[in-house]
Coordinates of C-alpha atoms and ligand atoms in Angstrom, one line a residue:
M12 CA -16.6 15.5 1.7
F13 CA -16.8 19.4 2.6
S14 CA -19.1 21.8 1.7
I15 CA -18.2 23.5 -1.1
D16 CA -19.8 24.2 -4.0
P17 CA -17.7 23.4 -7.3
T18 CA -19.6 25.3 -9.4
K19 CA -19.1 28.6 -8.5
P20 CA -15.4 29.8 -8.6
P21 CA -13.1 31.5 -5.7
Q22 CA -13.7 34.8 -5.5
T23 CA -11.6 36.6 -2.8
D24 CA -8.0 35.5 -1.7
K25 CA -9.2 34.5 1.3
D26 CA -11.9 31.8 -1.1
W27 CA -9.1 30.7 -3.1
Q28 CA -6.8 30.0 1.0
Q29 CA -10.1 28.3 1.7
R30 CA -9.7 25.3 -1.8
I31 CA -6.2 25.2 -1.1
Y32 CA -7.3 24.3 2.5
D33 CA -9.8 21.4 1.3
A34 CA -7.7 20.1 -1.9
L35 CA -5.3 19.8 0.7
D36 CA -7.7 17.1 3.2
A37 CA -9.2 15.9 0.0
F38 CA -6.5 13.8 -0.8
S39 CA -4.9 11.9 2.1
P40 CA -1.8 10.4 1.1
G41 CA -0.4 9.9 5.3
A42 CA -3.6 7.6 6.4
P43 CA -6.0 4.6 5.7
I44 CA -8.8 5.6 4.3
D45 CA -12.0 5.2 6.4
D46 CA -14.8 5.9 4.0
L47 CA -16.1 2.7 1.1
N48 CA -17.3 5.9 -1.2
L49 CA -13.6 7.3 -1.3
I50 CA -11.7 3.6 -2.3
A51 CA -10.6 3.2 -5.7
G52 CA -10.8 0.3 -7.1
R53 CA -10.5 -3.1 -5.1
T54 CA -13.5 -4.0 -6.5
R55 CA -12.7 -7.7 -6.2
Q56 CA -10.9 -7.6 -2.8
I57 CA -14.3 -6.2 -1.7
D58 CA -16.7 -9.3 -3.0
S59 CA -14.5 -10.9 -1.6
M60 CA -14.4 -10.2 2.0
V61 CA -17.9 -9.5 2.2
E62 CA -18.3 -13.1 0.9
T63 CA -16.0 -13.8 3.6
V64 CA -18.1 -12.3 6.6
M65 CA -21.2 -13.9 5.1
Q66 CA -20.4 -17.5 4.8
R67 CA -20.7 -18.9 8.2
G68 CA -16.4 -20.0 9.7
Q69 CA -15.3 -18.3 7.3
H70 CA -12.2 -15.8 7.8
A71 CA -9.4 -14.1 5.8
I72 CA -6.3 -13.0 5.2
L73 CA -5.6 -10.1 3.6
Y74 CA -1.8 -10.0 2.5
G75 CA 0.6 -7.8 -0.4
E76 CA 3.3 -5.5 -0.5
R77 CA 3.0 -2.1 1.8
G78 CA 1.2 0.5 1.3
V79 CA -0.2 -1.1 -1.1
G80 CA -4.3 0.3 0.2
K81 CA -5.1 -2.9 2.5
S82 CA -5.4 -1.5 5.8
S83 CA -7.7 1.0 4.0
L84 CA -9.1 -1.5 2.2
A85 CA -10.0 -3.3 5.9
N86 CA -11.1 -1.0 7.6
T87 CA -13.5 0.4 4.2
F88 CA -15.8 -2.7 2.8
A89 CA -17.4 -3.8 6.6
T90 CA -19.8 -0.9 5.0
K91 CA -21.2 -2.6 2.0
L92 CA -22.9 -4.6 4.3
L93 CA -24.8 -2.8 6.0
G94 CA -28.7 -2.2 5.1
G95 CA -29.0 -6.0 6.2
V96 CA -31.2 -6.8 9.4
K97 CA -27.8 -7.5 10.8
T98 CA -25.3 -5.3 13.1
L99 CA -22.3 -4.6 11.9
N100 CA -19.5 -4.8 14.4
S101 CA -16.3 -3.8 13.6
V102 CA -13.2 -4.2 15.1
P103 CA -9.9 -2.9 13.6
I104 CA -6.4 -3.7 15.8
N105 CA -3.2 -2.9 15.1
C106 CA -0.5 -5.6 16.2
H107 CA 2.4 -4.9 17.4
P108 CA 6.1 -6.3 17.0
S109 CA 6.3 -6.6 21.5
D110 CA 2.3 -8.1 21.6
D111 CA 1.8 -11.9 22.7
F112 CA -1.3 -13.9 22.0
T113 CA -2.9 -12.2 25.5
Q114 CA -1.7 -8.5 24.6
V115 CA -3.9 -9.2 21.4
W116 CA -6.8 -10.5 22.1
R117 CA -7.0 -7.7 24.8
K118 CA -6.8 -4.4 22.2
V119 CA -10.2 -6.1 21.2
F120 CA -11.7 -7.2 24.0
R121 CA -11.6 -3.3 24.9
R122 CA -13.7 -2.6 22.2
L123 CA -16.0 -5.4 22.8
S124 CA -19.3 -5.5 25.1
S125 CA -21.7 -8.2 26.8
D126 CA -24.6 -6.8 28.3
G127 CA -22.9 -3.5 28.6
A128 CA -20.0 -4.8 30.5
N129 CA -16.3 -4.1 28.7
L130 CA -15.1 -7.4 27.9
A131 CA -11.6 -6.8 28.2
D132 CA -12.8 -6.1 32.5
K133 CA -13.8 -10.2 32.9
Y134 CA -9.9 -10.3 31.7
Q135 CA -7.5 -9.3 34.2
A136 CA -5.6 -11.9 33.9
E137 CA -4.6 -13.7 30.6
I138 CA -6.5 -14.5 27.7
H139 CA -7.2 -17.6 26.6
P140 CA -8.3 -19.3 22.5
D141 CA -10.9 -21.1 24.5
D142 CA -12.0 -17.1 26.2
V143 CA -11.9 -16.4 23.1
V144 CA -14.5 -18.6 20.9
V145 CA -16.3 -18.8 23.7
E146 CA -17.2 -14.4 23.3
L147 CA -16.9 -14.8 20.2
G148 CA -19.9 -17.1 20.2
G149 CA -21.5 -15.6 22.7
F150 CA -23.6 -12.5 20.1
S151 CA -26.9 -12.3 19.1
L152 CA -27.4 -14.1 15.5
N153 CA -27.8 -10.1 14.6
T154 CA -24.6 -9.1 15.5
V155 CA -22.0 -9.4 12.9
P156 CA -18.2 -8.9 15.1
I157 CA -15.6 -8.8 12.5
I158 CA -12.1 -8.2 13.7
I159 CA -9.4 -7.4 11.9
L160 CA -6.3 -7.8 13.2
D161 CA -3.7 -5.4 11.4
E162 CA 0.2 -5.6 11.0
F163 CA -0.1 -8.5 11.8
D164 CA 3.7 -8.7 10.1
K165 CA 5.2 -7.0 12.9
L166 CA 3.9 -9.7 15.8
R167 CA 7.4 -11.6 17.0
D168 CA 5.7 -13.8 19.0
H169 CA 5.8 -17.0 16.9
D170 CA 3.3 -19.1 19.6
A171 CA 0.9 -15.9 19.1
R172 CA 0.5 -16.3 15.6
T173 CA 0.1 -19.7 15.0
L174 CA -2.3 -19.6 18.5
I175 CA -4.0 -16.8 16.5
A176 CA -3.9 -19.9 13.5
N177 CA -5.3 -22.0 15.7
T178 CA -8.1 -20.5 17.5
I179 CA -9.3 -18.8 13.9
K180 CA -9.8 -23.0 13.7
N181 CA -11.2 -23.7 16.6
M182 CA -14.0 -20.5 15.6
S183 CA -14.6 -21.9 11.9
D184 CA -15.2 -25.1 13.9
R185 CA -17.8 -23.8 16.4
A186 CA -19.3 -21.9 13.5
V187 CA -18.9 -19.3 15.2
R188 CA -20.3 -15.8 13.3
A189 CA -17.6 -13.7 14.4
T190 CA -15.0 -13.7 11.3
V191 CA -11.7 -12.3 11.7
I192 CA -8.9 -11.0 8.8
I193 CA -5.5 -10.9 8.9
V194 CA -3.9 -8.4 7.7
G195 CA 0.2 -7.7 7.1
V196 CA 2.6 -7.2 4.7
A197 CA 4.2 -10.6 3.5
D198 CA 4.6 -12.2 -0.3
S199 CA 2.6 -15.5 0.7
V200 CA 0.1 -16.2 3.8
S201 CA 3.0 -18.2 4.9
D202 CA 4.8 -15.8 5.9
L203 CA 2.1 -15.1 8.3
I204 CA 0.9 -17.5 9.3
E205 CA 2.1 -21.9 9.2
E206 CA 0.3 -23.0 6.6
H207 CA -1.6 -26.2 8.5
E208 CA -4.1 -27.8 6.3
S209 CA -6.5 -27.6 8.2
V210 CA -5.9 -23.9 9.4
L211 CA -5.7 -22.5 5.5
R212 CA -8.9 -23.7 4.2
C213 CA -11.4 -22.3 6.6
L214 CA -9.4 -18.7 6.2
R215 CA -9.7 -17.0 2.5
Q216 CA -6.6 -15.7 0.7
I217 CA -6.9 -12.1 -0.3
P218 CA -3.8 -11.1 -2.5
M219 CA -3.4 -6.8 -2.7
Q220 CA -1.8 -6.1 -5.6
R221 CA -0.5 -2.7 -6.6
M222 CA -3.2 -0.2 -7.6
V223 CA -3.7 -0.9 -11.8
P224 CA -3.8 2.9 -14.1
D225 CA -7.2 3.0 -13.8
E226 CA -7.5 2.5 -10.1
L227 CA -4.9 5.9 -9.9
R228 CA -7.1 7.3 -11.9
Q229 CA -9.8 7.0 -10.2
I230 CA -8.3 8.4 -6.9
I231 CA -8.3 11.8 -8.8
N232 CA -10.7 12.2 -11.1
G233 CA -12.7 10.4 -7.5
R234 CA -11.9 13.6 -5.8
L235 CA -10.6 16.9 -8.0
P236 CA -14.8 17.6 -9.1
A237 CA -16.0 18.4 -6.2
L238 CA -13.5 21.1 -5.5
G239 CA -14.6 22.2 -8.8
M240 CA -11.3 21.0 -10.6
K241 CA -10.2 18.5 -13.3
I242 CA -7.0 17.8 -14.7
H243 CA -4.8 17.8 -18.5
Q244 CA -4.8 14.5 -19.8
D245 CA -1.2 14.6 -20.0
A246 CA -0.7 15.7 -16.5
L247 CA -2.7 12.5 -15.0
A248 CA -0.9 10.6 -17.3
H249 CA 2.3 12.1 -15.9
I250 CA 1.1 11.9 -11.8
V251 CA -0.3 8.1 -13.3
A252 CA 3.4 7.3 -14.4
L253 CA 5.5 8.4 -11.6
S254 CA 3.7 6.3 -8.8
R255 CA 4.0 2.9 -9.6
G256 CA 0.4 1.9 -8.6
L257 CA 1.2 3.1 -5.4
P258 CA -2.0 5.0 -4.1
H259 CA 0.0 6.9 -1.4
Y260 CA 2.0 8.4 -4.3
T261 CA -0.8 9.0 -6.6
H262 CA -2.6 11.6 -2.9
L263 CA 0.9 12.7 -3.1
F264 CA 1.5 14.1 -6.6
G265 CA -2.8 14.5 -6.2
Q266 CA -2.8 17.2 -3.5
Q267 CA 0.5 19.2 -4.3
S268 CA -0.2 19.3 -7.9
A269 CA -4.2 20.8 -6.8
K270 CA -2.7 23.0 -4.6
K271 CA -0.4 24.5 -7.5
A272 CA -2.5 25.0 -9.4
L273 CA -5.0 26.8 -7.0
E274 CA -2.4 29.0 -5.9
D275 CA -1.6 30.4 -9.4
R276 CA -5.9 30.8 -9.1
Q277 CA -6.5 27.7 -12.5
L278 CA -9.3 25.8 -11.3
V279 CA -7.7 23.2 -14.3
V280 CA -4.4 21.4 -13.0
D281 CA -1.5 21.6 -15.5
V282 CA 1.4 19.2 -16.2
K283 CA 3.3 22.5 -14.8
H284 CA 2.1 22.0 -12.1
V285 CA 2.7 18.6 -11.3
E286 CA 6.1 20.2 -12.3
A287 CA 5.9 21.9 -9.7
A288 CA 4.9 20.0 -6.8
M289 CA 8.4 18.2 -7.2
P290 CA 10.5 19.8 -4.6
E291 CA 8.1 19.3 -1.9
C292 CA 6.6 15.8 -2.8
I293 CA 10.1 15.1 -2.6
N294 CA 10.8 16.2 1.2
Q295 CA 7.6 14.9 2.1
T296 CA 8.7 11.6 1.2
A297 CA 10.2 10.1 4.3
Q298 CA 14.1 10.6 5.5
T299 CA 14.4 6.8 5.5
V300 CA 14.3 7.0 2.0
R301 CA 15.7 9.7 0.9
E302 CA 19.1 8.5 3.0
Q303 CA 19.7 5.0 1.3
Y304 CA 19.4 5.7 -1.7
H305 CA 21.9 8.2 -1.0
R306 CA 23.7 5.2 0.3
A307 CA 23.2 3.1 -3.0
T308 CA 24.6 6.3 -5.2
I309 CA 27.5 7.5 -3.7
S310 CA 30.6 6.5 -5.5
Q311 CA 33.7 7.6 -5.8
R312 CA 34.6 6.6 -9.3
Q313 CA 34.2 9.5 -11.9
G314 CA 31.0 7.8 -14.7
N315 CA 29.3 5.1 -12.7
I316 CA 26.4 4.4 -14.1
Y317 CA 24.2 3.8 -10.7
R318 CA 21.9 6.5 -11.3
E319 CA 21.4 5.2 -13.9
V320 CA 20.7 1.6 -13.1
L321 CA 18.3 2.5 -10.6
L322 CA 16.6 4.8 -13.0
S323 CA 15.2 2.2 -14.8
A324 CA 15.0 0.0 -12.5
A325 CA 12.0 2.2 -11.4
L326 CA 10.9 2.4 -14.5
A327 CA 10.7 -1.3 -15.2
Q328 CA 7.5 -3.7 -15.1
V329 CA 7.1 -5.6 -11.9
D330 CA 5.4 -8.7 -11.3
D331 CA 2.6 -8.3 -8.2
L332 CA 5.4 -8.8 -5.7
G333 CA 7.9 -5.8 -7.0
Y334 CA 10.1 -8.6 -8.7
F335 CA 12.0 -7.1 -12.2
Q336 CA 14.0 -9.3 -14.3
P337 CA 17.2 -7.5 -14.8
V338 CA 16.2 -8.0 -19.0
A339 CA 13.6 -5.2 -18.0
L340 CA 16.1 -2.8 -17.2
S341 CA 17.9 -2.9 -20.4
K342 CA 15.4 -1.2 -22.9
P343 CA 15.0 2.4 -20.5
L344 CA 19.0 2.3 -19.3
T345 CA 19.9 2.3 -23.7
A346 CA 17.6 5.7 -23.9
L347 CA 18.8 7.0 -20.4
L348 CA 22.5 5.6 -21.0
K349 CA 22.4 6.4 -25.4
R350 CA 24.5 3.6 -25.9
E351 CA 23.6 -0.1 -25.9
A352 CA 22.9 -1.7 -22.0
P353 CA 23.4 -5.4 -22.4
V354 CA 22.6 -7.1 -18.9
S355 CA 26.2 -8.3 -19.1
L356 CA 26.9 -3.4 -18.9
Y357 CA 24.5 -3.5 -16.0
A358 CA 24.2 -7.5 -14.0
Q359 CA 26.8 -7.2 -12.0
H360 CA 25.2 -3.2 -11.0
L361 CA 22.8 -5.0 -9.7
K362 CA 24.5 -7.4 -7.3
N363 CA 26.3 -4.6 -5.8
L364 CA 23.0 -3.3 -5.2
S365 CA 22.1 -5.9 -3.2
E366 CA 24.8 -5.9 -0.6
D367 CA 26.0 -4.0 2.5
D368 CA 27.9 -1.5 1.2
R369 CA 25.1 0.3 -1.2
G370 CA 22.2 0.2 1.5
K371 CA 20.8 -3.5 -0.2
I372 CA 18.3 -0.6 -1.7
L373 CA 17.3 -4.0 -4.0
E374 CA 16.2 -7.0 -3.0
Q375 CA 17.9 -10.6 -5.3
I376 CA 15.7 -13.6 -5.0
G377 CA 16.5 -17.1 -7.8
T378 CA 19.4 -19.3 -8.5
D379 CA 22.5 -17.6 -11.0
R380 CA 20.6 -16.8 -14.3
R381 CA 17.8 -16.2 -13.1
F382 CA 17.7 -13.4 -11.3
R383 CA 14.9 -11.7 -9.6
Y384 CA 15.3 -8.0 -8.1
R385 CA 12.9 -5.5 -6.0
F386 CA 12.7 -2.9 -4.2
A387 CA 13.1 -3.5 -0.5
E388 CA 11.4 -0.1 0.4
P389 CA 8.7 0.3 -2.1
L390 CA 8.2 3.8 -1.9
M391 CA 11.5 4.0 -3.4
Q392 CA 10.7 4.0 -7.3
P393 CA 8.6 6.8 -7.5
Y394 CA 10.9 8.7 -5.8
I395 CA 13.8 7.8 -7.6
L396 CA 11.7 9.3 -10.1
M397 CA 11.1 12.2 -8.7
H398 CA 15.3 13.0 -8.0
G399 CA 15.8 12.1 -11.1
L400 CA 12.9 14.3 -13.3
R401 CA 14.5 16.8 -9.8
N402 CA 18.4 16.8 -11.8
G403 CA 17.5 16.7 -15.4
L404 CA 18.8 12.5 -15.2
I405 CA 15.2 11.5 -17.1
T406 CA 12.6 14.0 -18.3
R407 CA 9.5 13.4 -18.1
E408 CA 8.2 11.9 -21.1
Q409 CA 11.1 9.9 -20.5
V410 CA 9.1 8.5 -17.3
N411 CA 5.5 8.8 -19.9
T412 CA 7.1 6.8 -22.4
L413 CA 9.5 4.3 -20.3
A414 CA 7.3 3.8 -17.0
A415 CA 6.1 0.4 -17.3
T416 CA 1.7 0.4 -17.4
H417 CA 0.9 -2.7 -16.2
Y418 CA 2.4 -6.0 -13.9
E419 CA 3.4 -9.3 -14.7
P420 CA -0.1 -11.1 -12.5
R421 CA 2.1 -13.6 -10.4
L422 CA 0.0 -13.6 -7.1
S423 CA -3.4 -16.1 -8.1
T424 CA -5.7 -13.8 -8.8
E425 CA -8.9 -16.9 -8.3
F426 CA -9.4 -15.4 -5.2
Ligands
ATP8 N1 -8.7 1.9 -2.9 C1 -8.2 3.4 -2.9 N2 -8.3 4.1 -3.5 C2 -7.7 5.4 -3.0 N3 -6.7 5.1 -1.7 C3 -6.0 4.3 -1.1 C4 -6.7 3.1 -1.6 N4 -6.3 2.4 -1.3 C5 -5.4 2.5 -0.4 N5 -5.5 4.6 -0.7 C6 -4.6 5.0 0.0 O1 -3.6 4.6 -0.1 C7 -2.4 4.6 0.9 C8 -1.7 3.6 1.7 O2 -2.9 2.9 2.3 P1 -2.8 1.8 3.0 O3 -2.4 2.3 4.8 O4 -4.5 1.4 3.0 O5 -1.5 0.5 3.5 P2 -1.5 -0.5 4.3 O6 -1.4 -1.5 2.8 O7 -2.2 -1.3 4.8 O8 -0.4 0.1 4.2 P3 1.3 -0.2 5.7 O9 1.3 -1.9 4.5 O10 2.3 0.5 5.4 O11 0.1 -1.2 6.1 C9 -3.5 5.9 1.6 O12 -2.4 6.5 1.6 C10 -4.5 5.6 1.2 O13 -5.3 7.0 2.2
MG9 MG1 -1.9 -0.8 7.0

């Protein structure tokens, strides 16, 4: 990462300031990870991706909630293959809402060359599915191109999606050595492409869940030692409880807490540093998230419990797709309101929070009596907890004891 001697504590003001810059650099709340060594956990997904590349005719589709770490994995996993005789040629591109088939593949071709010439130069006009099959089939046996089509969910052009799926099928039939990996936000593969049996056979489905506490702890524990820093267990537990399985926040909390500790001239992060970091973490949360929360909680009526219902929802156990059952709110809400909180007390609130008037902060699925809900914006959950802490609606102890720490498996784990 950087060249400091972690065994030597900073001496001068300048040293401390430099250590703060190093801490800011060590964490990456705003960008995908670009180095496999910095990836916490995710071993099963990495193995699945590697196996996909190794099997000719196999391609993959990596999907999950927003912000769980899809791009980070897609960008870095290929390093695992290095060291073999083959040359890796990893080509990640981002799809854009207005892209059609030609535009997607032009981006790929611009990053590939054949016989010293840029592939895109060969295709001034349209690119057809067969051009892709021929070009990607033309690499030498020792080169393994890995084409990563990230943000696939953003493609609005339905035909482009279907054509890409069919092109992948053709590549598979022709035993082309290149591997295509589709990456996108989705609950299921069918949200990204039409599920034709023949296409699915050559596409390995790799769901990405939120990160489990152990993986989140690795994000912090894997970075602090290089800064010559440590963290108290309760501070780490608090960061994990607040993150709700979303690595972006673990980076943000880790980064800002380390900064607070260093400003205090300390090398051990304490829970008070995590608490002191909250205002800055709130500031760094997207304006859209803050506005949506505000809209959901304004009410003319005194004593309404929308804020407490949302806090309970932010603490509730969710499944792999982020959904919780109404009953999961009962325990935290009872603790927050200091009175019994059966589902009947807040069922209507959940419904209202899924409607236009309250900005649809929640999404509802299922039928009457079996509704499930989730936050439309996954990044909302930790924000609500930070906001609740700052405004005295909830205590740190309550967050730590009431936050569910595991997820009900729902997506297939057999991949
Ligand atoms: N395995 C990991 N270890 C450590 N940090 C991670 C890991 N995966 C993701 N992150 C961090 O989490 C944040 C989100 O990661 P990333 O951008 O890869 O997610 P994504 O699923 O592609 O998000 P989006 O759906 O918005 O495209 C980034 O700050 C990244 O640095
Ligand atoms: Mg991404």
